[in-house]
Amino acid sequence: MTEPAQPIIQIQNVSKRFGKVTAVDNVSLDILAGEFFVLLGPSGCGKTTLLRMIAGFELPSEGRVLIDGQDMAGIPPNKRPVNMVFQSYAVFPHMSVADNVAYGLKIAGVKGGEARDRVAEALDLVKLGGFESRMPDQMSGGQRQRVALARSLVMRPKVLLLDEPLSALDAKLRAQMQFELSELQEKVGITFVTVTHDQDEALSMACRIAVINKGDVSQLAAPSDLYEYPANRFVADFVGSVNIFEGKLTLDEPDKAAVDCPGLGKVYLNHGVTGPHGADVWVALRPEKIYLHVPGEGKAVKAAAQDAPDGYNFARGKIKGMSYLGDITLFEIELETGARIRVSRPNLSRHDQEDFTWDDKVSMHWRADSPVVLLG
Amino acid sequence: MALFRRTPIAPLEYSRTLWMRLWVGAVMLFLYAPLIVLMIFSFNDSKRNVVWRGFTMKYYDKALNNDALIEALVNSLTIAALATIFSLILGAIAAVLLWRFRFPFKAAVDGTISLPIIVPEICMGVAFLMFFAKGLNWPTDLIWPLNLGAITIAHITFCFPFVTMVVRSRLASFNREQEEAAKDLGAGEWQMFRDVLIPHMKPALVAGALLSFTLSLDDFVITYFTSGPDTITFPVKVYSMLRFSVTPEVNAASTILIILTIALTAIALKLQGVKTIAETH
């Protein structure tokens, strides 16, 4: 990547209303050439409508959609330089795999040897070489999806749109396809725009993610930024699992801050948050960022933390719930304030799950850079 | 004696219970016994056709050499073929329109389109008689096959709603994403229609064609009212032959018609592949 990436899709002040319902509310965002972009949000948030407006199946009530600098107003779906993989895959059931993949080429007037070569190439890309004469009803869901992918890729679109591509696959296959889709995207270099409600899918595949809530972009960021620096409560809660406590900002300096939470006590941070003093804020703390002390360990940690009094936060509580998930164990702990907090603990050794049991009194700590202070 | 031990009948294995077998047997008997008797007696060497008097093929010979009967059969097949083609086109278009578009008076069109199925045939027959004879002053002295026009139009009227019904129910299972996929790949409205929608409708079109053809071929009541002296169809001819006597010739002619219908149905199913007719999605 030597030159700065150019926006391939520009969505400018786009709104979409269905009767009285506003599905998309004044959204502006740029999707860069060559990136794997994910629209993430709960069902009914307007992410699919946004995708369908790029494809041309819905027309914006307001605003413009530009693809490669060209305004798409008045351009029907069959004339747009994008292709879509549908949620149901929409593989034509009466055509063989090769005919499905060749369909777009046939319409475009690509014939003979060139068409055959491109179909073979596309099928190889999705690892379906040798399946040319199969009929869709002789294939599994995963294979049908590959046919849909090949059918779109063979058109060499500027942008490939994918509507919930993995939602119909079982967990194992989904994990594998996440990997393959990213790999495929790198190989063909086409911009991918995917819609999903599954945060794992979004985090694992995307270059950048736009979190959509109620027709609006809540946050647009790279996966790790989205997870570690959520901009608001919606994003913090929707992406990953999180403990959120309400509090007041009592200290806010360039290198430190403190929030008084009725539920969690005083929470120290080792950076400023630039919020108004005394403002109502929320502290978000991810379960895996909290370290649970095995009996006796708490004192040693506290002693070690003497040098940096504001560097660590401590809390005490009682284990009220445990769920063993194999790789980690999830704890639900009742704090001394009566509030509950979720803590996850990796099972590093085979015997780790024997360390704790219900109603154990425990102490825990987290680093001062772990909590995120949210203003909204 | 393991050889004779039978596995017990499972709760849902109705086909192995005695009462179900008796029931199925009775249904088969009442459905097919008359047809089989009719076929057997077409080979009966007797004029009266009540007592079996030995095997003969002479009534087939007689039926096939009966010019009036053959003419009626040709008329019937011509009418059925024409009615099928036009019903298919009209019915499919109506189904797509009702499924796809919103237009003024859609509810009214939707409601009245199946009226020919509901209205008693005798009423339709009388209505057509009045319509063609008094209303239109339809000429009766046209040359063949134009003289079959009135009957054909009448047949199309009661056949195409069946096509519409079958095609509509098929369209209900159409995945609109397939339409969008075709357009996404560059297809225009007509290309999408040709490449995606018609293949989806095909089983319903075959079923609709079979329905139309058989409905038209064996229609008596409406045809009776719309046919003239030169436009006798097969069922009407058979009825007029019966008025004189029930000879094995009538049986032979009927047997030929039954075999013809079965053969045509079999060919149509073979062309289509029975599987796709049975499948619902």
XYZ file of C-alpha atoms in Angstrom:
657
model
C 0.000 0.000 0.000
C 2.028 2.929 -1.214
C -0.661 5.371 -2.169
C -3.409 6.391 0.259
C -6.564 4.354 -0.267
C -9.283 6.117 -2.205
C -12.940 5.880 -1.210
C -14.689 3.477 -3.579
C -18.114 3.987 -2.042
C -19.242 7.305 -0.660
C -22.494 7.444 1.236
C -23.457 11.067 1.668
C -26.242 12.139 4.036
C -28.331 9.144 3.058
C -31.721 8.599 4.680
C -34.299 5.958 3.892
C -37.859 6.052 5.106
C -40.459 3.332 4.677
C -43.702 5.158 5.369
C -43.294 6.533 8.850
C -40.370 4.305 9.761
C -36.903 5.743 9.282
C -34.645 2.811 8.493
C -31.515 4.821 7.731
C -31.106 8.265 9.263
C -28.710 10.709 7.612
C -25.737 8.364 7.303
C -22.458 9.501 5.792
C -19.514 7.165 5.436
C -16.708 6.349 3.038
C -15.675 2.810 2.197
C -12.102 2.630 0.965
C -10.894 0.744 -2.078
C -9.579 -2.689 -1.225
C -10.795 -2.878 2.348
C -12.985 -5.452 4.056
C -15.737 -3.286 5.468
C -18.373 -4.592 7.848
C -21.716 -3.068 8.738
C -22.497 -4.440 12.184
C -25.702 -3.988 14.109
C -28.702 -5.683 15.684
C -31.552 -6.846 13.451
C -33.696 -4.001 12.227
C -30.974 -1.363 12.632
C -30.932 -0.465 8.936
C -27.667 -2.125 7.946
C -29.240 -4.306 5.277
C -31.164 -1.339 3.895
C -27.861 0.497 3.578
C -26.352 -2.426 1.694
C -29.376 -2.682 -0.589
C -29.093 1.021 -1.369
C -25.507 0.453 -2.515
C -26.675 -2.453 -4.682
C -29.560 -0.392 -6.035
C -32.464 -2.493 -4.735
C -33.601 0.398 -2.542
C -33.422 4.057 -3.432
C -32.402 6.623 -0.812
C -35.161 8.984 0.321
C -32.452 11.615 0.695
C -28.750 11.844 0.036
C -26.416 10.328 -2.521
C -24.569 7.069 -3.019
C -21.391 7.329 -5.099
C -19.510 4.320 -6.407
C -16.029 5.066 -7.709
C -16.902 8.739 -7.801
C -20.027 8.252 -9.885
C -23.437 9.227 -8.532
C -25.659 6.121 -8.586
C -28.957 8.009 -8.673
C -31.107 6.584 -11.461
C -28.762 3.684 -12.155
C -30.577 0.331 -11.790
C -28.983 -2.652 -10.019
C -28.112 -4.398 -13.285
C -25.973 -1.449 -14.385
C -23.995 -0.956 -11.160
C -20.374 -2.087 -10.841
C -21.154 -4.044 -7.681
C -22.324 -7.602 -7.107
C -24.086 -9.121 -4.182
C -24.069 -12.428 -2.337
C -27.554 -12.830 -0.930
C -28.484 -14.122 2.476
C -30.340 -17.072 0.950
C -27.517 -17.323 -1.647
C -30.239 -17.211 -4.348
C -28.423 -19.797 -6.457
C -30.594 -20.543 -9.502
C -31.932 -24.037 -8.752
C -32.557 -24.993 -12.381
C -29.021 -24.267 -13.535
C -25.862 -26.280 -13.004
C -23.019 -24.767 -11.013
C -21.187 -23.735 -14.187
C -24.346 -22.168 -15.659
C -24.975 -20.276 -12.447
C -21.476 -18.843 -12.454
C -21.606 -18.114 -16.185
C -24.977 -16.358 -15.993
C -23.656 -12.829 -15.527
C -21.065 -13.365 -18.246
C -23.747 -14.599 -20.636
C -25.802 -11.462 -20.026
C -22.671 -9.335 -20.490
C -21.992 -11.045 -23.808
C -18.783 -12.815 -22.776
C -18.694 -16.028 -24.791
C -16.776 -19.181 -25.580
C -13.292 -19.783 -24.283
C -13.018 -16.587 -22.282
C -16.278 -17.320 -20.456
C -15.150 -20.885 -19.762
C -11.782 -19.737 -18.452
C -13.315 -17.134 -16.178
C -15.877 -19.597 -14.789
C -13.124 -22.134 -14.105
C -10.989 -19.452 -12.470
C -13.856 -18.266 -10.253
C -14.701 -21.827 -9.215
C -11.063 -22.469 -8.363
C -11.031 -19.336 -6.224
C -13.862 -20.673 -4.081
C -12.430 -24.211 -4.171
C -15.262 -25.688 -6.214
C -13.170 -26.901 -9.134
C -14.714 -30.099 -10.538
C -18.234 -29.214 -9.423
C -19.194 -27.611 -12.761
C -21.980 -30.010 -13.686
C -23.497 -30.383 -10.208
C -27.004 -29.112 -9.621
C -27.576 -26.851 -6.582
C -29.899 -29.365 -4.896
C -27.009 -31.832 -4.774
C -24.898 -29.437 -2.716
C -24.633 -28.439 0.922
C -25.420 -24.957 2.186
C -21.742 -24.108 2.422
C -21.125 -25.217 -1.153
C -24.111 -23.248 -2.427
C -22.676 -20.185 -0.772
C -19.414 -20.758 -2.628
C -21.379 -20.931 -5.869
C -22.996 -17.578 -5.022
C -19.558 -16.145 -4.274
C -18.083 -17.430 -7.526
C -21.094 -16.158 -9.459
C -20.417 -12.655 -8.152
C -16.616 -12.754 -8.313
C -16.610 -13.881 -11.935
C -18.053 -10.463 -12.805
C -14.944 -8.782 -11.372
C -17.006 -6.150 -9.563
C -15.479 -3.070 -7.990
C -17.257 -3.952 -4.768
C -18.661 -7.246 -3.517
C -21.620 -6.905 -1.184
C -22.381 -9.751 1.217
C -25.658 -9.885 3.126
C -25.266 -11.933 6.330
C -23.022 -14.368 4.457
C -22.412 -16.802 7.284
C -25.654 -16.727 9.227
C -27.013 -19.970 7.752
C -23.902 -22.031 8.386
C -23.151 -24.142 11.438
C -20.571 -22.904 13.943
C -17.581 -24.915 12.706
C -18.154 -24.054 9.072
C -18.752 -20.421 9.964
C -15.386 -20.143 11.680
C -13.715 -21.702 8.660
C -15.571 -19.466 6.194
C -14.636 -16.328 8.167
C -11.053 -17.258 7.590
C -11.583 -18.150 3.940
C -13.499 -14.983 3.167
C -10.688 -12.806 4.540
C -8.162 -14.835 2.576
C -10.252 -14.588 -0.584
C -10.626 -10.852 -0.183
C -6.874 -10.412 0.112
C -6.313 -12.603 -2.924
C -8.768 -10.884 -5.292
C -8.221 -7.389 -3.886
C -11.870 -6.457 -4.361
C -13.551 -4.268 -1.759
C -15.881 -6.412 0.358
C -18.810 -4.875 2.200
C -20.464 -7.308 4.583
C -23.564 -6.955 6.696
C -23.746 -8.972 9.891
C -25.235 -9.004 13.354
C -22.509 -11.325 14.615
C -19.714 -9.460 16.369
C -17.245 -12.350 16.157
C -17.706 -12.415 12.418
C -17.186 -8.657 12.201
C -14.120 -8.585 14.460
C -12.406 -11.481 12.740
C -12.883 -10.379 9.137
C -13.072 -6.607 8.975
C -10.496 -3.932 8.250
C -13.007 -1.424 9.564
C -16.401 -1.822 11.165
C -19.301 0.583 11.205
C -21.609 -0.178 14.124
C -25.132 0.779 13.137
C -27.837 1.518 15.688
C -31.336 2.736 14.853
C -30.367 3.804 11.363
C -27.305 5.747 12.438
C -23.572 5.020 12.587
C -22.695 4.629 16.259
C -18.982 4.220 15.669
C -16.667 3.539 12.767
C -13.333 2.022 13.711
C -10.912 -0.824 13.258
C -11.925 -4.008 15.139
C -9.459 -3.624 18.020
C -10.258 0.079 18.454
C -13.945 -0.739 18.469
C -13.447 -3.341 21.167
C -10.913 -1.518 23.320
C -12.132 2.046 22.811
C -15.879 1.928 22.335
C -17.313 5.387 21.808
C -20.562 4.865 23.660
C -22.571 2.434 25.744
C -24.294 0.913 22.736
C -21.038 -0.072 21.072
C -19.456 -1.231 24.340
C -22.443 -3.434 25.035
C -23.061 -4.692 21.489
C -19.470 -5.593 20.689
C -18.298 -8.158 23.168
C -19.439 -8.562 26.729
C -19.080 -5.731 29.229
C -19.857 -4.518 32.758
C -21.266 -1.001 32.751
C -21.511 1.141 35.889
C -22.970 4.607 36.195
C -20.911 7.211 38.034
C -19.767 10.791 38.409
C -16.513 12.156 37.050
C -14.740 13.552 40.118
C -11.168 13.920 38.878
C -10.064 14.669 35.340
C -6.446 15.640 34.678
C -4.313 15.011 31.587
C -2.672 11.929 33.122
C -5.295 10.644 35.495
C -8.984 10.540 36.168
C -11.376 9.081 38.703
C -15.036 8.145 38.552
C -17.182 7.638 41.617
C -19.513 4.755 40.895
C -22.168 3.863 43.469
C -22.003 0.263 42.266
C -18.268 -0.206 41.858
C -16.667 2.343 44.202
C -13.996 4.776 43.107
C -12.484 3.820 39.756
C -9.035 5.177 38.846
C -7.771 5.717 35.339
C -4.259 6.534 34.247
C -5.370 8.941 31.537
C -7.638 11.951 31.225
C -11.105 11.669 29.708
C -11.774 15.368 28.932
C -15.304 15.385 30.238
C -16.973 18.104 32.285
C -16.249 17.799 35.989
C -19.051 16.194 37.949
C -20.702 14.914 34.788
C -22.724 11.727 34.730
C -20.607 9.144 32.973
C -20.494 5.388 32.546
C -17.578 3.104 33.233
C -17.272 0.089 30.966
C -15.104 -2.794 32.091
C -14.644 -5.983 30.079
C -14.858 -9.263 32.036
C -11.471 -10.506 30.792
C -9.716 -7.347 32.005
C -10.534 -8.167 35.625
C -8.086 -10.400 37.433
C -9.502 -12.684 40.078
C -7.149 -13.402 42.995
C -6.752 -16.935 44.199
C -6.825 -17.068 48.037
C -3.803 -15.287 49.503
C -2.830 -13.641 46.253
C -4.673 -10.378 46.950
C -2.270 -9.190 49.650
C 0.802 -9.790 47.512
C -0.708 -7.884 44.567
C -1.631 -5.006 46.841
C 1.873 -4.900 48.266
C 3.371 -4.904 44.805
C 1.029 -2.105 43.772
C 2.201 0.144 46.612
C 4.540 1.962 44.276
C 1.699 3.009 41.964
C -1.280 3.742 44.196
C -3.474 4.838 41.301
C -2.204 2.192 38.909
C -4.574 -0.545 40.086
C -8.179 -0.782 41.105
C -9.299 -3.276 43.700
C -12.674 -4.734 44.607
C -14.098 -7.478 46.814
C -17.090 -9.672 46.440
C -18.696 -13.066 46.705
C -19.053 -15.609 43.891
C -22.724 -15.957 43.034
C -22.507 -17.772 39.750
C -20.010 -19.771 37.731
C -20.195 -21.174 34.281
C -17.446 -23.378 33.001
C -16.978 -22.922 29.252
C -13.872 -25.039 28.779
C -11.374 -22.443 27.665
C -12.568 -19.889 30.214
C -14.784 -19.828 33.262
C -17.286 -17.016 33.668
C -17.933 -15.748 37.195
C -20.762 -13.595 38.401
C -19.615 -11.809 41.518
C -21.702 -9.825 43.965
C -19.673 -6.800 45.068
C -19.794 -5.391 48.572
C -22.062 -2.651 47.246
C -24.578 -5.273 46.160
C -23.933 -4.676 42.443
C -22.919 -7.618 40.302
C -19.943 -7.861 38.001
C -18.954 -10.450 35.459
C -15.392 -11.714 35.389
C -13.860 -14.219 33.007
C -10.811 -16.267 33.828
C -8.801 -18.334 31.378
C -8.298 -21.948 32.412
C -4.553 -21.985 31.994
C -4.113 -25.313 33.744
C -6.359 -28.353 33.900
C -7.122 -27.742 37.552
C -7.959 -24.039 37.381
C -11.671 -24.593 37.739
C -11.074 -26.125 41.178
C -9.734 -22.809 42.571
C -13.161 -21.319 43.285
C -16.638 -22.362 44.217
C -19.967 -20.738 44.965
C -20.122 -18.211 47.812
C -16.323 -17.918 47.994
C -15.212 -14.502 49.119
C -12.798 -13.168 46.540
C -10.794 -10.080 45.748
C -9.933 -8.841 42.295
C -8.060 -6.079 40.551
C -7.841 -4.405 37.182
C -5.338 -2.030 35.698
C -6.001 1.673 35.589
C -5.957 1.633 31.791
C -8.620 -1.073 31.550
C -11.861 0.778 32.231
C -13.348 2.928 29.502
C -15.207 6.081 30.510
C -18.202 6.685 28.303
C -19.946 10.024 28.102
C -23.001 8.729 26.242
C -40.023 -69.988 13.666
C -38.265 -66.775 12.805
C -39.320 -67.156 9.218
C -42.952 -66.470 10.005
C -42.538 -63.928 12.711
C -43.857 -60.555 11.633
C -42.622 -57.281 12.963
C -45.380 -55.614 14.957
C -47.249 -52.750 13.299
C -45.807 -49.405 14.386
C -48.253 -46.692 15.467
C -47.934 -44.673 12.243
C -47.721 -47.610 9.847
C -51.303 -47.171 8.709
C -50.638 -48.858 5.396
C -50.223 -52.172 7.227
C -53.430 -52.041 9.223
C -56.353 -54.136 8.025
C -59.003 -51.412 8.051
C -56.822 -49.086 6.036
C -56.157 -51.793 3.473
C -59.873 -52.492 3.165
C -60.555 -48.779 2.769
C -57.919 -48.339 0.059
C -59.222 -51.449 -1.685
C -62.770 -50.070 -1.687
C -61.606 -46.723 -3.055
C -59.685 -48.444 -5.833
C -62.674 -50.641 -6.631
C -65.173 -47.806 -6.996
C -62.708 -45.597 -8.867
C -61.318 -48.037 -11.373
C -63.691 -50.975 -11.648
C -66.108 -49.106 -13.962
C -63.231 -48.086 -16.216
C -61.845 -51.605 -16.322
C -65.281 -53.053 -17.061
C -65.703 -50.514 -19.842
C -62.357 -51.523 -21.345
C -63.073 -55.257 -21.077
C -66.458 -54.957 -22.726
C -64.954 -53.055 -25.637
C -63.679 -56.477 -26.711
C -67.079 -58.161 -26.256
C -68.420 -59.948 -29.315
C -72.044 -58.908 -28.748
C -74.297 -56.144 -29.936
C -76.184 -55.651 -26.691
C -73.104 -55.481 -24.527
C -74.513 -56.915 -21.320
C -73.308 -60.500 -21.456
C -69.800 -61.593 -22.383
C -69.884 -63.541 -25.653
C -66.250 -63.860 -26.607
C -63.269 -61.752 -27.628
C -63.230 -59.571 -30.723
C -61.410 -56.494 -32.026
C -64.083 -55.706 -34.597
C -65.586 -52.804 -32.645
C -62.220 -51.038 -32.649
C -62.189 -51.511 -36.374
C -65.711 -50.157 -36.541
C -64.998 -47.192 -34.317
C -61.873 -46.252 -36.232
C -63.798 -46.427 -39.491
C -66.685 -44.368 -38.161
C -65.966 -41.082 -39.922
C -68.315 -39.052 -37.766
C -66.662 -40.393 -34.606
C -63.149 -39.737 -35.891
C -64.145 -36.246 -36.963
C -65.485 -35.600 -33.468
C -62.263 -36.895 -31.961
C -60.139 -34.674 -34.202
C -62.371 -31.725 -33.282
C -61.965 -32.477 -29.587
C -58.187 -32.769 -29.802
C -57.910 -29.581 -31.841
C -60.076 -27.656 -29.411
C -58.194 -29.060 -26.433
C -54.831 -28.154 -27.948
C -55.891 -24.601 -28.789
C -57.626 -24.100 -25.459
C -54.513 -25.345 -23.639
C -52.155 -23.002 -25.456
C -54.314 -19.924 -24.944
C -55.236 -20.804 -21.346
C -51.576 -21.257 -20.547
C -50.609 -17.861 -21.916
C -53.587 -16.013 -20.433
C -53.489 -17.847 -17.120
C -49.764 -17.393 -16.607
C -49.912 -13.697 -17.447
C -52.860 -13.195 -15.097
C -51.030 -15.036 -12.312
C -47.857 -12.977 -12.716
C -49.830 -9.733 -12.836
C -51.779 -10.562 -9.700
C -48.645 -11.707 -7.899
C -46.289 -8.980 -8.929
C -48.145 -5.719 -9.464
C -50.528 -3.404 -7.743
C -53.145 -1.844 -10.008
C -56.614 -0.318 -9.719
C -59.418 -2.829 -9.090
C -56.914 -5.564 -8.339
C -59.158 -7.032 -5.641
C -62.089 -7.127 -8.070
C -60.024 -8.826 -10.772
C -58.649 -11.248 -8.216
C -62.148 -12.141 -7.079
C -63.782 -12.542 -10.476
C -60.959 -14.425 -12.173
C -61.943 -17.683 -10.537
C -65.650 -17.146 -11.202
C -65.720 -19.561 -14.178
C -64.606 -22.315 -11.791
C -67.431 -21.598 -9.360
C -70.363 -20.859 -11.688
C -72.339 -24.048 -12.471
C -71.436 -25.391 -15.878
C -75.032 -25.460 -17.024
C -75.283 -21.692 -16.397
C -72.062 -21.105 -18.294
C -73.399 -23.233 -21.127
C -76.667 -21.303 -21.405
C -74.767 -18.028 -21.104
C -72.433 -18.959 -23.939
C -75.353 -20.087 -26.088
C -77.036 -16.697 -25.658
C -73.776 -14.820 -26.026
C -72.661 -16.412 -29.271
C -76.045 -16.894 -30.930
C -77.894 -13.733 -29.897
C -75.223 -11.428 -28.556
C -72.523 -11.762 -31.178
C -74.436 -13.394 -33.988
C -71.468 -15.718 -34.294
C -71.441 -17.230 -37.827
C -71.988 -20.989 -37.859
C -70.940 -21.670 -41.446
C -67.195 -21.060 -41.141
C -64.702 -23.534 -42.546
C -62.743 -25.936 -40.299
C -61.052 -25.173 -37.931
C -62.470 -21.642 -37.661
C -65.913 -23.108 -36.938
C -64.495 -24.431 -33.677
C -63.888 -20.846 -32.509
C -66.930 -20.504 -30.283
C -66.266 -23.783 -28.449
C -62.577 -22.987 -28.120
C -63.286 -19.561 -26.641
C -65.762 -21.101 -24.205
C -63.186 -23.708 -23.196
C -60.446 -21.104 -22.703
C -62.812 -19.199 -20.405
C -63.208 -22.071 -17.976
C -59.676 -23.468 -18.354
C -57.464 -20.439 -17.779
C -58.579 -19.754 -14.174
C -57.223 -23.199 -13.295
C -53.877 -22.283 -14.822
C -53.899 -18.995 -12.914
C -54.606 -20.801 -9.655
C -51.835 -23.358 -10.097
C -49.269 -20.815 -11.279
C -50.082 -18.375 -8.479
C -49.568 -20.946 -5.787
C -46.251 -21.796 -7.385
C -45.236 -18.141 -7.520
C -45.945 -17.775 -3.810
C -42.902 -19.943 -3.159
C -40.602 -17.855 -5.354
C -37.574 -16.464 -3.557
C -37.430 -12.809 -4.529
C -33.702 -12.811 -3.888
C -33.338 -14.918 -7.046
C -34.932 -12.144 -9.042
C -32.596 -9.659 -7.395
C -29.618 -11.922 -7.988
C -30.404 -12.079 -11.702
C -30.689 -8.305 -11.898
C -27.574 -7.898 -9.807
C -25.731 -9.995 -12.395
C -26.871 -7.661 -15.144
C -30.184 -9.109 -16.299
C -32.948 -6.759 -17.387
C -36.609 -7.309 -16.546
C -37.253 -9.625 -19.524
C -34.048 -11.593 -19.164
C -34.883 -12.161 -15.504
C -38.392 -13.264 -16.499
C -37.074 -15.683 -19.107
C -34.125 -17.080 -17.180
C -35.411 -17.202 -13.609
C -39.151 -16.741 -13.261
C -40.349 -18.974 -16.109
C -38.101 -21.880 -15.065
C -39.533 -21.509 -11.572
C -43.095 -21.540 -12.946
C -42.442 -24.481 -15.270
C -43.861 -27.281 -13.102
C -47.016 -25.214 -12.603
C -47.219 -24.529 -16.330
C -47.007 -28.244 -17.088
C -49.624 -29.021 -14.450
C -51.834 -26.217 -15.752
C -51.500 -27.465 -19.324
C -52.458 -31.011 -18.290
C -55.449 -29.671 -16.377
C -56.597 -27.509 -19.279
C -56.167 -30.258 -21.822
C -58.114 -32.853 -19.898
C -60.807 -30.395 -18.793
C -61.312 -29.298 -22.375
C -61.165 -32.796 -23.821
C -63.914 -34.239 -21.646
C -66.148 -31.213 -21.264
C -69.713 -32.039 -22.195
C -72.157 -29.481 -20.772
C -70.657 -26.224 -22.030
C -69.668 -27.810 -25.309
C -73.161 -29.164 -25.844
C -74.570 -25.638 -25.744
C -71.916 -24.044 -27.927
C -71.519 -26.721 -30.600
C -73.324 -26.569 -33.908
C -74.290 -29.375 -36.305
C -70.817 -29.411 -37.879
C -68.836 -28.996 -34.714
C -69.545 -32.145 -32.758
C -66.906 -33.025 -30.165
C -66.072 -36.475 -28.940
C -68.070 -36.446 -25.679
C -71.095 -34.994 -27.463
C -70.809 -37.636 -30.193
C -70.543 -40.459 -27.670
C -73.641 -39.133 -25.918
C -75.573 -39.102 -29.165
C -74.441 -42.658 -29.950
C -75.688 -43.769 -26.542
C -79.146 -42.510 -27.303
C -79.562 -45.270 -29.850
C -77.884 -48.180 -28.082
C -74.939 -49.013 -25.878
C -72.761 -50.873 -28.349
C -69.174 -52.015 -27.727
C -68.231 -49.427 -30.314
C -68.804 -46.723 -27.702
C -66.646 -48.703 -25.289
C -63.917 -49.029 -27.879
C -63.983 -45.311 -28.618
C -63.857 -44.494 -24.905
C -60.972 -46.894 -24.377
C -59.045 -45.184 -27.148
C -59.677 -41.816 -25.492
C -58.586 -43.094 -22.066
C -55.370 -44.528 -23.455
C -54.737 -41.331 -25.397
C -55.159 -39.198 -22.273
C -52.933 -41.441 -20.181
C -50.279 -41.432 -22.887
C -50.312 -37.647 -23.185
C -50.099 -37.229 -19.417
C -47.234 -39.683 -19.228
C -45.365 -37.857 -21.982
C -45.861 -34.511 -20.282
C -44.661 -35.878 -16.939
C -41.702 -37.512 -18.619
C -40.749 -34.267 -20.343
C -40.925 -32.372 -17.111
C -39.580 -34.975 -14.728
C -42.158 -35.976 -12.130
C -39.857 -34.881 -9.338
C -40.052 -31.202 -10.149
C -43.842 -31.283 -10.122
C -43.865 -32.840 -6.711
C -41.333 -30.421 -5.244
C -42.805 -27.340 -3.669
C -39.954 -24.874 -3.541
